Amino acid sequence: GAVVSQHPSRVICKSGTSVKIECRSLDFQATTMFWYRQFPKQSLMLMATSNEGSKATYEQGVEKDKFLINHASLTLSTLTVTSAHPEDSSFYICSARGGFRGTDTQYFGPGTRLTVL
Amino acid sequence: AQTVTQSQPEMSVQEAETVTLSCTYDTSENNYYLFWYKQPPSRQMILVIRQEAYKQQNATENRFSVNFQKAAKSFSLKISDSQLGDTAMYFCAFMTAAGNKLTFGGGTRVLVKP
């Protein structure tokens, strides 16, 4: 158990367009999901915490109007990068808290590579 | 705020040998969890091992084991009988028992040589 999927795995878009990334917990329910950003050869940077049925909590410095998060069900959270620009190009990873070890462990999706031209 | 430090940016090891990765953390909390995650070239983050701070016994998962020293705030990972598939970035992470967020260290790149 504890499988998290992410879709798409790779996306290329034009500057000014919006991109939606989906994160799903496939075999467990996750009341809390997390969105991270990772630059090459660096650690993960938490962007926001997504709670089912309520507003996301954003980390300091993360623009909530640019990175829209929706956690509409116990198995799905989405991240929408609005009006994307080249500086938004990055590797985005989601995680879901739960699984067979309980709610104290985060399980990660495979990531989405976003390239904004 | 908690901090996690991995002092070794890169390490290499011969296949079948043992390598130990260091991790230290700083916290005023008494109840917390510690994790090691592996990120291979595919970039999928994989949970390697998990330790509850209230447990004195060190966690083990097959060839992976930890040396948890609570007083020293140290949480090292030992990889025994290293395999080529162990080549990856390894991240140490901390989470308070009452909290929600993971705090990651900067990572250690491990290269297993044939």
Short mmCIF file of C-alpha atoms in Angstrom, two decimals, chain A:
data_model
loop_
_atom_site.label_atom_id
_atom_site.label_comp_id
_atom_site.label_asym_id
_atom_site.label_seq_id
_atom_site.Cartn_x
_atom_site.Cartn_y
_atom_site.Cartn_z
CA GLY A 1 0.00 0.00 0.00
CA ALA A 2 0.82 3.73 0.07
CA VAL A 3 1.05 4.49 -3.64
CA VAL A 4 0.82 8.07 -4.82
CA SER A 5 0.47 8.97 -8.46
CA GLN A 6 1.05 12.26 -10.20
CA HIS A 7 -0.11 13.41 -13.60
CA PRO A 8 1.30 14.54 -15.92
CA SER A 9 4.87 13.39 -15.44
CA ARG A 10 6.15 15.99 -17.86
CA VAL A 11 4.58 19.12 -19.32
CA ILE A 12 5.80 21.87 -21.61
CA CYS A 13 3.74 25.00 -21.94
CA LYS A 14 3.94 28.52 -23.31
CA SER A 15 4.49 31.50 -21.09
CA GLY A 16 1.19 32.93 -19.83
CA THR A 17 -0.75 29.69 -19.87
CA SER A 18 -1.98 27.72 -16.86
CA VAL A 19 -0.99 24.17 -16.02
CA LYS A 20 -2.78 21.74 -13.72
CA ILE A 21 -0.98 18.91 -11.93
CA GLU A 22 -2.92 16.12 -10.24
CA CYS A 23 -1.84 14.14 -7.19
CA ARG A 24 -3.73 10.99 -6.20
CA SER A 25 -3.37 8.58 -3.33
CA LEU A 26 -4.28 5.29 -4.99
CA ASP A 27 -4.75 2.87 -2.12
CA PHE A 28 -5.32 5.02 0.94
CA GLN A 29 -7.18 8.13 1.99
CA ALA A 30 -5.15 11.22 2.64
CA THR A 31 -6.67 14.10 4.56
CA THR A 32 -3.44 16.00 4.08
CA MET A 33 -1.31 16.32 0.97
CA PHE A 34 1.77 18.42 0.39
CA TRP A 35 3.27 20.16 -2.62
CA TYR A 36 7.00 20.58 -3.01
CA ARG A 37 9.28 22.17 -5.51
CA GLN A 38 12.76 20.86 -6.21
CA PHE A 39 15.51 22.61 -8.11
CA PRO A 40 18.36 20.59 -9.66
CA LYS A 41 20.69 19.03 -7.11
CA GLN A 42 18.81 20.61 -4.23
CA SER A 43 16.54 19.43 -1.49
CA LEU A 44 12.76 19.63 -1.52
CA MET A 45 11.15 22.94 -0.71
CA LEU A 46 7.67 22.79 0.77
CA MET A 47 5.27 25.08 -1.06
CA ALA A 48 1.97 24.35 0.63
CA THR A 49 -0.05 21.96 2.74
CA SER A 50 -3.33 20.85 1.25
CA ASN A 51 -6.16 19.80 3.55
CA GLU A 52 -9.24 18.03 2.27
CA GLY A 53 -12.25 20.30 2.30
CA SER A 54 -10.44 23.42 3.41
CA LYS A 55 -8.08 26.06 2.12
CA ALA A 56 -4.44 25.22 1.60
CA THR A 57 -1.76 26.63 3.86
CA TYR A 58 1.08 28.24 1.94
CA GLU A 59 4.66 28.61 3.05
CA GLN A 60 6.17 32.03 3.34
CA GLY A 61 7.14 33.47 -0.01
CA VAL A 62 4.84 31.23 -2.06
CA GLU A 63 2.23 33.17 -4.02
CA LYS A 64 -1.16 31.60 -3.35
CA ASP A 65 -2.75 33.32 -6.34
CA LYS A 66 -0.12 31.86 -8.62
CA PHE A 67 -0.10 28.35 -7.23
CA LEU A 68 -3.72 27.35 -6.73
CA ILE A 69 -4.32 24.23 -4.71
CA ASN A 70 -7.55 22.29 -4.49
CA HIS A 71 -8.05 19.21 -2.32
CA ALA A 72 -11.58 18.23 -3.21
CA SER A 73 -11.52 14.62 -2.06
CA LEU A 74 -9.60 12.32 0.24
CA THR A 75 -7.61 10.95 -2.68
CA LEU A 76 -7.04 13.93 -4.96
CA SER A 77 -5.23 17.24 -4.72
CA THR A 78 -4.46 19.50 -7.65
CA LEU A 79 -1.88 22.23 -8.13
CA THR A 80 -2.56 24.81 -10.83
CA VAL A 81 0.28 27.05 -11.89
CA THR A 82 -1.47 30.12 -13.25
CA SER A 83 0.03 32.41 -15.89
CA ALA A 84 3.20 30.35 -15.92
CA HIS A 85 6.53 32.01 -16.67
CA PRO A 86 9.95 30.50 -17.40
CA GLU A 87 11.01 31.00 -13.79
CA ASP A 88 8.23 28.58 -12.77
CA SER A 89 10.03 25.81 -14.62
CA SER A 90 10.91 23.21 -12.03
CA PHE A 91 10.25 19.74 -10.70
CA TYR A 92 7.06 19.61 -8.64
CA ILE A 93 6.46 16.74 -6.22
CA CYS A 94 3.40 15.93 -4.17
CA SER A 95 3.11 13.74 -1.13
CA ALA A 96 0.23 12.28 0.83
CA ARG A 97 0.21 11.62 4.52
CA GLY A 98 -1.13 8.26 5.60
CA GLY A 99 -0.81 4.75 4.26
CA PHE A 100 -0.23 1.53 6.11
CA ARG A 101 2.17 3.13 8.58
CA GLY A 102 -0.47 5.60 9.66
CA THR A 103 -0.64 9.35 9.38
CA ASP A 104 2.88 10.03 10.54
CA THR A 105 4.50 9.10 7.21
CA GLN A 106 4.47 10.93 3.91
CA TYR A 107 4.50 9.01 0.64
CA PHE A 108 5.59 10.78 -2.50
CA GLY A 109 4.38 10.92 -6.06
CA PRO A 110 6.84 10.48 -8.94
CA GLY A 111 6.98 14.20 -9.66
CA THR A 112 6.10 16.47 -12.57
CA ARG A 113 8.70 18.25 -14.64
CA LEU A 114 7.31 21.60 -15.79
CA THR A 115 9.02 23.52 -18.56
CA VAL A 116 7.69 26.95 -19.44
CA LEU A 117 8.87 28.33 -22.77
#
